[in-house]
């Protein structure tokens, strides 16, 4: 069987922001920073945390047959995903 595994991981992206409070700084960072641009370059760092796995089961024709979602703790301790759905067309 062939699978495509998508690893959902946390990254740390440092951003310099001028603001009047920490909360305003967080809000401005969320609104003003284009994470798509930041994550395309060497401006981020893996934060040693995996949030989940999406595993697509691939048919011989290259289509997604079924998708499985796993929490990182399940990879070492369980046999079953916490969510599975049949692939669509």
Coordinates of C-alpha atoms in Angstrom, one line a residue:
X1 CA 0.0 0.0 0.0
X2 CA 1.2 3.5 -0.7
X3 CA 0.5 6.5 1.5
X4 CA 1.0 10.2 1.5
X5 CA 1.6 11.5 5.0
X6 CA 1.0 15.1 5.9
X7 CA 2.7 16.2 9.2
X8 CA 1.0 19.1 10.9
X9 CA 3.8 20.7 12.9
X10 CA 4.2 23.8 15.0
X11 CA 6.7 26.3 13.9
X12 CA 8.1 29.4 15.6
X13 CA 8.1 32.6 13.6
X14 CA 9.8 35.5 15.3
X15 CA 8.3 38.9 14.3
X16 CA 9.4 42.4 15.4
X17 CA 6.3 44.5 16.2
X18 CA 5.9 47.9 17.8
X19 CA 2.8 48.1 20.0
X20 CA 1.5 49.6 23.3
X21 CA 0.9 46.2 25.0
X22 CA 1.7 42.5 24.5
X23 CA -1.9 41.8 23.5
X24 CA -1.8 44.5 20.8
X25 CA 1.5 43.1 19.6
X26 CA 0.0 39.7 19.2
X27 CA -3.1 41.1 17.4
X28 CA -0.9 43.2 15.1
X29 CA 1.4 40.2 14.3
X30 CA -1.6 38.1 13.4
X31 CA -3.1 40.8 11.2
X32 CA 0.1 42.1 9.6
X33 CA 2.3 39.1 9.0
X34 CA 1.9 37.0 5.9
X35 CA 2.8 33.5 7.2
X36 CA 2.8 32.1 3.7
X37 CA 5.7 34.4 2.9
X38 CA 7.5 33.8 6.2
X39 CA 7.2 30.0 6.0
X40 CA 8.6 29.9 2.5
X41 CA 12.0 31.1 3.7
X42 CA 14.5 30.4 6.4
X43 CA 12.8 32.8 8.8
X44 CA 11.1 30.1 10.9
X45 CA 12.1 27.3 13.2
X46 CA 10.5 23.9 13.9
X47 CA 9.1 24.2 17.5
X48 CA 9.5 20.4 18.3
X49 CA 5.8 19.8 18.3
X50 CA 3.7 17.7 16.0
X51 CA -0.1 18.4 16.2
X52 CA -1.4 15.6 14.1
X53 CA -0.9 13.4 11.0
X54 CA -3.1 13.1 8.0
X55 CA -2.4 9.9 6.1
X56 CA -3.9 9.5 2.6
X57 CA -4.2 5.9 1.4
X58 CA -3.4 6.0 -2.4
X59 CA -4.8 3.6 -4.9
X60 CA -2.7 2.1 -7.8
X61 CA -4.3 4.8 -10.0
X62 CA -3.0 7.5 -7.8
X63 CA -6.3 8.5 -6.2
X64 CA -7.0 9.0 -2.5
X65 CA -8.9 6.0 -1.3
X66 CA -9.2 6.9 2.4
X67 CA -7.8 9.5 4.7
X68 CA -6.8 8.9 8.3
X69 CA -6.2 11.4 11.0
X70 CA -3.9 10.5 14.0
X71 CA -2.9 12.4 17.1
X72 CA 0.8 12.1 17.8
X73 CA 0.2 10.0 20.9
X74 CA -1.7 7.4 18.8
X75 CA 1.2 6.7 16.6
X76 CA 3.0 4.9 19.4
X77 CA 0.1 3.6 21.4
X78 CA -3.0 2.9 19.2
X79 CA -3.9 1.0 16.1
X80 CA -6.8 3.1 15.0
X81 CA -7.0 6.7 13.8
X82 CA -9.2 9.2 15.6
X83 CA -11.0 10.1 12.3
X84 CA -11.2 8.4 8.9
X85 CA -13.1 9.3 5.8
X86 CA -13.4 7.8 2.4
X87 CA -11.7 9.6 -0.4
X88 CA -13.7 11.8 -2.7
X89 CA -13.8 12.3 -6.4

